[in-house]
XYZ file of N, CA, C and O in Angstrom:
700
model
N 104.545 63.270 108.189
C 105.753 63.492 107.406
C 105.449 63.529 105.915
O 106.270 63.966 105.108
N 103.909 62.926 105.464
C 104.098 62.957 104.098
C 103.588 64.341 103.394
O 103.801 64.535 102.197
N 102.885 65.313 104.227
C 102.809 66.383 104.375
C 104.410 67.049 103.948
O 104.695 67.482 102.832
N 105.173 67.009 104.931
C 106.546 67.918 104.934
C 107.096 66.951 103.877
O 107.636 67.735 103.097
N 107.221 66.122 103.544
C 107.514 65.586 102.194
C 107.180 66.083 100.433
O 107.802 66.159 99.373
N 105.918 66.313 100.911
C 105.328 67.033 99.769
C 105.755 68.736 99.403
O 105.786 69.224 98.273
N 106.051 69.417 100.653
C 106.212 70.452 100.643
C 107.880 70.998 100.655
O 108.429 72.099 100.630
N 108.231 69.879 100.697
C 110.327 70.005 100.423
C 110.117 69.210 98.830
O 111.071 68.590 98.361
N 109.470 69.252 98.460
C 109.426 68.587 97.145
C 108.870 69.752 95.992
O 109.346 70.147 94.928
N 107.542 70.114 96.805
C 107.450 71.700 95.732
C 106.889 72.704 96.855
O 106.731 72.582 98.070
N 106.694 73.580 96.090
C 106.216 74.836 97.240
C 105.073 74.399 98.036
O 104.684 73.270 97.740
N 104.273 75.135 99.195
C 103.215 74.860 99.592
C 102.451 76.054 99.221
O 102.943 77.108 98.817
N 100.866 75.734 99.437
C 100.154 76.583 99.231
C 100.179 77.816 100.465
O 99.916 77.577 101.644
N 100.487 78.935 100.022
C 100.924 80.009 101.197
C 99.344 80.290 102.673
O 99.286 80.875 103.755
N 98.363 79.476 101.827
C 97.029 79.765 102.464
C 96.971 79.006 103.760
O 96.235 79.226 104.722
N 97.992 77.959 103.591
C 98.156 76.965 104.229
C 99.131 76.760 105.536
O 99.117 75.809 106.317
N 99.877 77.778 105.552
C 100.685 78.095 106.815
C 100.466 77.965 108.194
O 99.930 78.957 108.688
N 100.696 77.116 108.911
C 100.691 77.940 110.448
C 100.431 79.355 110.749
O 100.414 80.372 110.056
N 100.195 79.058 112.259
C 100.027 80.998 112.645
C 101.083 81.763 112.729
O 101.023 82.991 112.660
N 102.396 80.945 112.922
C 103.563 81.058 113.158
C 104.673 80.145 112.402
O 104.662 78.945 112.679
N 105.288 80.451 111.804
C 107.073 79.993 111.649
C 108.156 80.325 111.692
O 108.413 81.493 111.402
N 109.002 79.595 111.998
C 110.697 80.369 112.505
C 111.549 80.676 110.962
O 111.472 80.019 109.924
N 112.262 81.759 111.213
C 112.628 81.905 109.543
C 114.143 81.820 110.297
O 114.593 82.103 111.407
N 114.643 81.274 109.062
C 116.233 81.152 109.288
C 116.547 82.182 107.577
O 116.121 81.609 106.574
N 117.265 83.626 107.342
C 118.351 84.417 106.449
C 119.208 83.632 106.258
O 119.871 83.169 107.186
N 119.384 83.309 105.024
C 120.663 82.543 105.144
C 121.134 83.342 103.461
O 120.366 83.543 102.520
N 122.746 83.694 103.542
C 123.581 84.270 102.771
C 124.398 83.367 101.828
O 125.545 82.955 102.000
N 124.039 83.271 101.382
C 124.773 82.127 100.192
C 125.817 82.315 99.010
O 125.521 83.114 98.121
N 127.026 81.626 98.945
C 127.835 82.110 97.365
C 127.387 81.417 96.450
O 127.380 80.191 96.343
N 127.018 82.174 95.794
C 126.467 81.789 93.895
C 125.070 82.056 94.016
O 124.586 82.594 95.011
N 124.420 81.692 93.026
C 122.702 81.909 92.669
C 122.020 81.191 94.116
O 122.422 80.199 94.723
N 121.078 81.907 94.354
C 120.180 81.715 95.437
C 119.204 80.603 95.163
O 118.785 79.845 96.037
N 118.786 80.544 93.580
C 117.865 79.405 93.217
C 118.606 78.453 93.195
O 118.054 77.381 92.948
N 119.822 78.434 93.387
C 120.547 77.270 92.736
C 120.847 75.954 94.533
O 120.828 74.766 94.855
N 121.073 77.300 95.089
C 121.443 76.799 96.829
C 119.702 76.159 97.446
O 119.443 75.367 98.352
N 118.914 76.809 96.627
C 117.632 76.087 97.228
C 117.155 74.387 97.079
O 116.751 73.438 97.752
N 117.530 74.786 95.670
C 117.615 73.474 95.016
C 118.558 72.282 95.359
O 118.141 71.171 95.032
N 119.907 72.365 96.042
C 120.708 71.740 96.386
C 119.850 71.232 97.762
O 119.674 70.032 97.968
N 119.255 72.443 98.822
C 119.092 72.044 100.136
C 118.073 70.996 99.858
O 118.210 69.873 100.342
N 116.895 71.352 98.982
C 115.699 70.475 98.528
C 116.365 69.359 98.915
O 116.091 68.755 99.951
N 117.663 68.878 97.767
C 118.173 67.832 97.368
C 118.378 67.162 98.503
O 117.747 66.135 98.752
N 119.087 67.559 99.142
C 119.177 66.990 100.492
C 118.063 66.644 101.807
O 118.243 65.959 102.814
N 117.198 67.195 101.479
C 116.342 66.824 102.442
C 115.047 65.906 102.349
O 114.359 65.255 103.135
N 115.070 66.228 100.783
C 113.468 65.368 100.192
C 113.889 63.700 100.329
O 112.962 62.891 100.356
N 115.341 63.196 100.418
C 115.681 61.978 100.956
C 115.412 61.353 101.998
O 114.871 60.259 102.161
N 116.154 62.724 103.306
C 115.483 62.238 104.629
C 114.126 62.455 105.116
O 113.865 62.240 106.299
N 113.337 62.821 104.383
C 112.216 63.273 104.846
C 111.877 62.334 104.492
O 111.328 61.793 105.452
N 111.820 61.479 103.344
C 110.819 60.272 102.503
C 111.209 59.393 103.343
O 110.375 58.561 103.699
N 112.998 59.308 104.063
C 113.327 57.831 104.964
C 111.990 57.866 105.805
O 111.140 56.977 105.858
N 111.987 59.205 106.513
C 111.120 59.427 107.522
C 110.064 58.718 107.145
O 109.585 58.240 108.174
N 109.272 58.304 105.956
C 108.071 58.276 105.902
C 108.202 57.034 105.630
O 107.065 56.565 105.682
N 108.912 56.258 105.379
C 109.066 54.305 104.536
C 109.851 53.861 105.889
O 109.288 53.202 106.763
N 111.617 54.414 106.007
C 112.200 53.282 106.476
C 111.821 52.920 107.849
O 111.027 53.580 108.520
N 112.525 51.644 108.323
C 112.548 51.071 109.212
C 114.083 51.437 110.229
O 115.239 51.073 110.010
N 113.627 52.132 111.164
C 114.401 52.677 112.133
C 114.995 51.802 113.167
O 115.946 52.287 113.781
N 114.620 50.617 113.474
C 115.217 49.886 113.751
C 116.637 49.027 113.370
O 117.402 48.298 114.002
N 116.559 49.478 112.124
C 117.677 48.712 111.632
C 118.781 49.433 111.907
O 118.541 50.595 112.237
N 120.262 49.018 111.867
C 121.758 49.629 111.898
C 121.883 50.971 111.348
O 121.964 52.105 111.819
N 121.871 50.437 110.162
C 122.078 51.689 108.991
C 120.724 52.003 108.350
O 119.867 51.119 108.342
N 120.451 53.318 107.761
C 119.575 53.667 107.002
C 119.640 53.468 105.161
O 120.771 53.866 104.881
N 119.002 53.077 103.961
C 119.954 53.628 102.867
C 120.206 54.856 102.531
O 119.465 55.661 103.095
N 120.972 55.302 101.824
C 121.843 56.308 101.408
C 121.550 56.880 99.942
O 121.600 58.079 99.666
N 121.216 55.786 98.975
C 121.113 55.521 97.442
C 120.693 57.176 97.239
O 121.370 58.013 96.643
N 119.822 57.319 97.684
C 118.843 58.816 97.252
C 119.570 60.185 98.051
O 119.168 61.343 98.170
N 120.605 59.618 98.452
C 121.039 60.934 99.036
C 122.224 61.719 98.447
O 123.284 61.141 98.205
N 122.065 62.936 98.233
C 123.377 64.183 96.813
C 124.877 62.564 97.242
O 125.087 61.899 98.256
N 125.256 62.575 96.436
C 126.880 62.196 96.662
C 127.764 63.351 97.193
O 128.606 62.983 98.013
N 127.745 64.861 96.854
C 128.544 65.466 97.538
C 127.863 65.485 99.110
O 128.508 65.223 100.125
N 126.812 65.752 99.089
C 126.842 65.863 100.691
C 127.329 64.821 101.746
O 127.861 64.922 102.851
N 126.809 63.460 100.720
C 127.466 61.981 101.544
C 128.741 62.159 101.743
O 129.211 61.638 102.755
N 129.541 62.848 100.946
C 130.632 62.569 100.858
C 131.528 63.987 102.350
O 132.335 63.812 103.262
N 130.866 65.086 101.887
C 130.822 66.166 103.352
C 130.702 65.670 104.582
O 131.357 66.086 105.537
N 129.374 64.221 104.667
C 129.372 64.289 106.210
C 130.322 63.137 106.208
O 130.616 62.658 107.304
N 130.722 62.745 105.373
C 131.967 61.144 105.655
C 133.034 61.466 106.475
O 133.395 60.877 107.493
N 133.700 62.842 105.740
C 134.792 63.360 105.878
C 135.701 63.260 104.866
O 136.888 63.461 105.124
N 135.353 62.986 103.762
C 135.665 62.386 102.209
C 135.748 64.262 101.742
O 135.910 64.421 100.532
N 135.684 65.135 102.292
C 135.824 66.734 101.712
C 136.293 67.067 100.647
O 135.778 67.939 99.947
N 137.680 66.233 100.247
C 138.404 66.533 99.075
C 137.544 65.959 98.230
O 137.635 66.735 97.278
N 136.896 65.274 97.962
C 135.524 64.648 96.750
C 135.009 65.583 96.687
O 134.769 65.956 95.539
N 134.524 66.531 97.890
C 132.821 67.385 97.931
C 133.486 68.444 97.072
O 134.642 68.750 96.779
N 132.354 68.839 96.816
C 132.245 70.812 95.378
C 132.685 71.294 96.984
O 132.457 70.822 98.097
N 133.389 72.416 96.510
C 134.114 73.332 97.218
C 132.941 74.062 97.784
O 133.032 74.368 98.972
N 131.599 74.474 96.987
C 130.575 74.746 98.211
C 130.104 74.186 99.506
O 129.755 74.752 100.541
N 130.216 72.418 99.055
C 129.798 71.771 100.148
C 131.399 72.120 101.326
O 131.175 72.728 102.372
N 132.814 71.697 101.020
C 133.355 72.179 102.121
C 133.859 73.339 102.552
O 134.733 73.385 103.417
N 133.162 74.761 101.775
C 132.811 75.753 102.756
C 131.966 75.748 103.530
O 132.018 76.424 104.557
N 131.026 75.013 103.234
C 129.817 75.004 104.288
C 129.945 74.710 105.725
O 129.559 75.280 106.746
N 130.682 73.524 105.451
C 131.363 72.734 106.702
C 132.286 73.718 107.303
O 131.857 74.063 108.404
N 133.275 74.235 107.020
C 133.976 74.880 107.695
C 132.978 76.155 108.414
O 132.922 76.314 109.633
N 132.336 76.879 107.571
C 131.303 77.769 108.077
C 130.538 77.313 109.500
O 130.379 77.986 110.519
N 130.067 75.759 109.179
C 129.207 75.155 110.481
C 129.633 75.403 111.619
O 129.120 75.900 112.622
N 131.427 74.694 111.179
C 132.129 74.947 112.318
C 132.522 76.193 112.803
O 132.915 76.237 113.969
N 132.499 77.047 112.247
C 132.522 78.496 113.115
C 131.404 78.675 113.709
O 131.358 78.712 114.939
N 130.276 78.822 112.918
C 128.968 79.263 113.546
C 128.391 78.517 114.776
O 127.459 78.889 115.490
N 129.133 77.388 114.880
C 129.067 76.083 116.027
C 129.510 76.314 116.873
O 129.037 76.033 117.974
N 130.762 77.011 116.658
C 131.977 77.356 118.129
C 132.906 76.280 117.692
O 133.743 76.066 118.570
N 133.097 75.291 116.309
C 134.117 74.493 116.292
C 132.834 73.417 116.387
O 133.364 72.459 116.948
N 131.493 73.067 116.155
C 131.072 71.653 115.840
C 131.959 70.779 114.576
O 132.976 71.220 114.041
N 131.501 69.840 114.348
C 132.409 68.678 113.810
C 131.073 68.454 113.211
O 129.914 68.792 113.452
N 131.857 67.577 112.121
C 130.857 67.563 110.311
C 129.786 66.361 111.454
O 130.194 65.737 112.434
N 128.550 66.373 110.942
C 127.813 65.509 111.186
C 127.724 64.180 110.612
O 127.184 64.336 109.517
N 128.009 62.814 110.815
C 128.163 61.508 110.260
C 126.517 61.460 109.757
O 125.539 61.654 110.480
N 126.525 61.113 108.160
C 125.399 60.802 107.772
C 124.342 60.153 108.226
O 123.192 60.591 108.188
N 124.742 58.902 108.748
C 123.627 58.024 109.334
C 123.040 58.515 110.733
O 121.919 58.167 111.106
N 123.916 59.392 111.523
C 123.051 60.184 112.155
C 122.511 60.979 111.703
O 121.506 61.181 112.384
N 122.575 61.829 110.629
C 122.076 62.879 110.544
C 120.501 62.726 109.896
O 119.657 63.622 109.861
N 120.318 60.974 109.267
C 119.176 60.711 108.680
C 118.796 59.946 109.781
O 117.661 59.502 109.606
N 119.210 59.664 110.680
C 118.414 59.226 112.372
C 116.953 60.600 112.717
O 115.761 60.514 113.011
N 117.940 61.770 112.461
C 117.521 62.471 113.494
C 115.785 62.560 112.475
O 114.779 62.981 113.046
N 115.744 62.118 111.051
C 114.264 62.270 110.525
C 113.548 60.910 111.075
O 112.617 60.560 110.349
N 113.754 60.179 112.054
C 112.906 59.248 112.289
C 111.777 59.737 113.200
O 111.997 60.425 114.197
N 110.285 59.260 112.720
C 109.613 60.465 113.292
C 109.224 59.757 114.461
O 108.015 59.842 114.672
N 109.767 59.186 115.163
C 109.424 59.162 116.694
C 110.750 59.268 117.317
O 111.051 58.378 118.113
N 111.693 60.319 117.060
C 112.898 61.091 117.284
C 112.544 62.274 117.818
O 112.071 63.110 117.048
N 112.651 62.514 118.843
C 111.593 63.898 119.491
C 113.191 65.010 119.581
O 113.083 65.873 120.453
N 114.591 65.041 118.775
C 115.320 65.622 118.856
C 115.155 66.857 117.604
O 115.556 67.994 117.354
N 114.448 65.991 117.138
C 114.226 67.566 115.670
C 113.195 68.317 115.904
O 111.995 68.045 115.854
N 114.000 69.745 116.289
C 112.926 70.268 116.617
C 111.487 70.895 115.672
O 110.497 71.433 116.167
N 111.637 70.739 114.807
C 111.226 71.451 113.563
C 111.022 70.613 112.064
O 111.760 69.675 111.762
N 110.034 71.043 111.279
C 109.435 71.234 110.307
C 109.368 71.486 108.944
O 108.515 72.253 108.496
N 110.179 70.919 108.235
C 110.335 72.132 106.780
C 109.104 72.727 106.657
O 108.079 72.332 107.211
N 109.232 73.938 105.730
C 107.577 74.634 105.384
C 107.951 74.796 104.184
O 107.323 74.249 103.278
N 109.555 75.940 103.817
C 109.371 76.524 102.050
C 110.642 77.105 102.860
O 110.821 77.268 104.066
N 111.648 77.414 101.467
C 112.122 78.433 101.015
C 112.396 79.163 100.049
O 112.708 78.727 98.940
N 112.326 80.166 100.303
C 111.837 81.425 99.310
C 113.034 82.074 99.006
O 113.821 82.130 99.951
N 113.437 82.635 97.844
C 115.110 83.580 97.335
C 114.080 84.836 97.627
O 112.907 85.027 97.305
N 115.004 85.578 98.354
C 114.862 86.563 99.420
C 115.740 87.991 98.308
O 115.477 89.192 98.375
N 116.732 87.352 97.420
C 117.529 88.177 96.711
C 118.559 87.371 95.927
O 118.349 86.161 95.853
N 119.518 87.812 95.401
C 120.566 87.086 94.627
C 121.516 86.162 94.778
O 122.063 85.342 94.041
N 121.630 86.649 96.517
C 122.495 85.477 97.254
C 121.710 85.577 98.607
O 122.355 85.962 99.581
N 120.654 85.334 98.736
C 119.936 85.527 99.991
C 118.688 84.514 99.759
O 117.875 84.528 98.835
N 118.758 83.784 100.676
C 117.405 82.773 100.682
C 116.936 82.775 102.124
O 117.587 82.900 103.161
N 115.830 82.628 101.950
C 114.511 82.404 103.296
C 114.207 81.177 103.557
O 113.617 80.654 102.612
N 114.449 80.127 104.933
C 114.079 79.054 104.799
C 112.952 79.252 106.272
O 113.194 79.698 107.394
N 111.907 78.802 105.773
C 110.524 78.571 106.957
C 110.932 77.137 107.644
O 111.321 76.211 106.932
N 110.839 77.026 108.859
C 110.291 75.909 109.159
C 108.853 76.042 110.386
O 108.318 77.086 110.757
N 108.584 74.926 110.715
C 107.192 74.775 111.671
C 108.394 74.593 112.881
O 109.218 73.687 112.754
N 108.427 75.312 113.802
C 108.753 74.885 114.859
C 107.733 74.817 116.471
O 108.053 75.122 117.619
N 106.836 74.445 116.076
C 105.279 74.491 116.764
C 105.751 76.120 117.560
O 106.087 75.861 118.715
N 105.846 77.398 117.324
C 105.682 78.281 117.673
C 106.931 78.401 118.713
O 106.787 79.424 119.382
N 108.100 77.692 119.059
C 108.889 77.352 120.176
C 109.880 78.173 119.564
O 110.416 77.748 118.541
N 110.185 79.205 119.995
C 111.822 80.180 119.894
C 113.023 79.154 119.775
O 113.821 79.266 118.844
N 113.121 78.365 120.525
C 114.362 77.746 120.661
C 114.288 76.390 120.747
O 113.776 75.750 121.665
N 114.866 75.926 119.666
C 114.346 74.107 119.112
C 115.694 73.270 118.698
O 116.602 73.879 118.133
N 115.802 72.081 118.939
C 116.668 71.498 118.210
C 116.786 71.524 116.692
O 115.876 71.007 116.043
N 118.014 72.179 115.952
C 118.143 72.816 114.477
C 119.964 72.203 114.056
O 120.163 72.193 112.841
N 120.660 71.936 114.551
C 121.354 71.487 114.513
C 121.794 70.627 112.793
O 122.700 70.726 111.965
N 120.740 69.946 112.934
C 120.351 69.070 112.249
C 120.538 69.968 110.539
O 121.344 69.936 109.609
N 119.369 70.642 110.848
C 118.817 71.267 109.917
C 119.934 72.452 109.360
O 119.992 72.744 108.165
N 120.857 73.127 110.456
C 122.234 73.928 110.191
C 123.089 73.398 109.267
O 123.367 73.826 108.147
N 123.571 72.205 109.969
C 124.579 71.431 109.011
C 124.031 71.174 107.439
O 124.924 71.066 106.598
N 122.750 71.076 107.006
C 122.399 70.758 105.850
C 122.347 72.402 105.359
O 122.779 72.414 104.206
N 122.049 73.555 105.714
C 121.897 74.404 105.489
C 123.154 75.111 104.850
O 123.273 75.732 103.793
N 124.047 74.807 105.846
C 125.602 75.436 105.419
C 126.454 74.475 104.536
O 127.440 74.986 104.003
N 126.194 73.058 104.290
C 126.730 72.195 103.375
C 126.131 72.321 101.757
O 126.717 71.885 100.766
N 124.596 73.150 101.765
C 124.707 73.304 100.589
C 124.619 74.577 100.074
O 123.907 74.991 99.159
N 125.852 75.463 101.136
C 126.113 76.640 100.192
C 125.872 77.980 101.299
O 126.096 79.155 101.010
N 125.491 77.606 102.289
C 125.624 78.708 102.956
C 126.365 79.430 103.548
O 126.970 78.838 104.442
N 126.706 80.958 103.403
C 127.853 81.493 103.875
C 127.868 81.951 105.272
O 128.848 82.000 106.015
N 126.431 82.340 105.577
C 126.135 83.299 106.726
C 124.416 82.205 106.881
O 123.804 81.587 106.010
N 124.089 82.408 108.582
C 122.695 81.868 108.532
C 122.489 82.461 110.050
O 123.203 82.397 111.050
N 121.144 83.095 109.786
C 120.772 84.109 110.870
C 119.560 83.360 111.321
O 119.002 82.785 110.386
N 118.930 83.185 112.620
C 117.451 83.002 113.284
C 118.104 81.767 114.000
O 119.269 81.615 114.368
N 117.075 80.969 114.089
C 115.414 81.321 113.803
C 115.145 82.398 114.321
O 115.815 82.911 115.217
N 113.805 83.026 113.664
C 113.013 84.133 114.416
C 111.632 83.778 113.981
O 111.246 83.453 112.858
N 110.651 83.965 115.617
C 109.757 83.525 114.814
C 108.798 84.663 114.445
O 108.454 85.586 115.182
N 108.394 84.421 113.071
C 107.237 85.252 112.301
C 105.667 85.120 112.245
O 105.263 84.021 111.866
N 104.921 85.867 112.495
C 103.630 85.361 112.043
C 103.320 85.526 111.056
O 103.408 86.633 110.525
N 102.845 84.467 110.462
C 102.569 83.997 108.880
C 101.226 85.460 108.443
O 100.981 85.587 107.243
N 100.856 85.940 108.940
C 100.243 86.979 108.092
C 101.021 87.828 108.009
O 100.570 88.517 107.094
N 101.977 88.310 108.367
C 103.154 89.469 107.929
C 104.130 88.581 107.002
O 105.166 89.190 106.734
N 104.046 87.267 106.440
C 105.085 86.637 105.787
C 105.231 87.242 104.430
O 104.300 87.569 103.695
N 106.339 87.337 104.216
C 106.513 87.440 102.815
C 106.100 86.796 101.686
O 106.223 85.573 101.764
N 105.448 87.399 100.198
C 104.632 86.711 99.624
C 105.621 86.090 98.735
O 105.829 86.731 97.705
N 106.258 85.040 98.873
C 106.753 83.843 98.527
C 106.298 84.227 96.380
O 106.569 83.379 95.530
């Protein structure tokens, strides 16, 4: 994890890829650098729990995690930026009607002897103006538990989110 820690924190070296990763299109309102930076935000938290906390305990802390998103998966919406509760509503379409994810699960699912996530951060790349590319490692598997990774995707800003599909990293786009 301190690997995928490092690499939701800044880019990775592109030399460094798998043979394969699943790309998730995702369509975003407002600046594309700006929605990357939000998802970062959100994930470089649970990824670090992944790597320190103690999973045994009740609750996980929270301290390091966006306040709007805490506040998205509470159900606290009227607090969140109006990006975060489009997102949510978006989830829930693209879900069939899923329901906001409660935070402390949603930083469960980075405990790394949690065999429910299916996947990896790697990078994402602005694809265009409102278009971002998010990689993950999904050990080469078409169809993985992402769930996880959706809800954070569409809470910080996503309008539309297409894949996974998986790519082989020598046809990848040069980031």
């Amino acid at each position: 994890m301190k690997d995928e820690l490092r690499r939701v924190r800044e880019r990775p070296d592109t030399d460094a890829a798998p043979p394969v990763l699943s790309l998730f299109v995702i369509d975003v309102s407002g600046d594309a650098a700006a929605y990357v930076e939000r998802l970062r935000s959100v994930l470089a938290p649970a990824v670090r729990l992944g790597c320190t906390a103690d999973f045994e305990e009740e609750s996980l802390p929270v301290d390091e995690v966006p306040g709007w998103f805490a506040e998205v998966c509470s159900g606290g919406e009227e607090r969140a930026p109006r990006f975060a509760r489009a997102g949510r509503e978006a989830y829930a379409e693209h879900t069939g009607g899923g329901g906001p994810w409660d935070l402390q699960d949603w930083l469960y699912r980075f405990d790394p002897d949690e065999d429910s996530r299916g996947w990896e951060w790697w990078d994402a790349t602005v694809a265009g103006p409102s278009r971002v590319h998010v990689w993950v490692d999904s050990w080469g598997e078409s169809f993985f538990g992402c769930q996880d990774l959706l809800w954070a995707a569409f809470t910080a800003g996503a309008v539309r989110v297409n894949g996974p599909t998986i790519q082989i990293t020598s046809f990848r786009e040069n980031p």
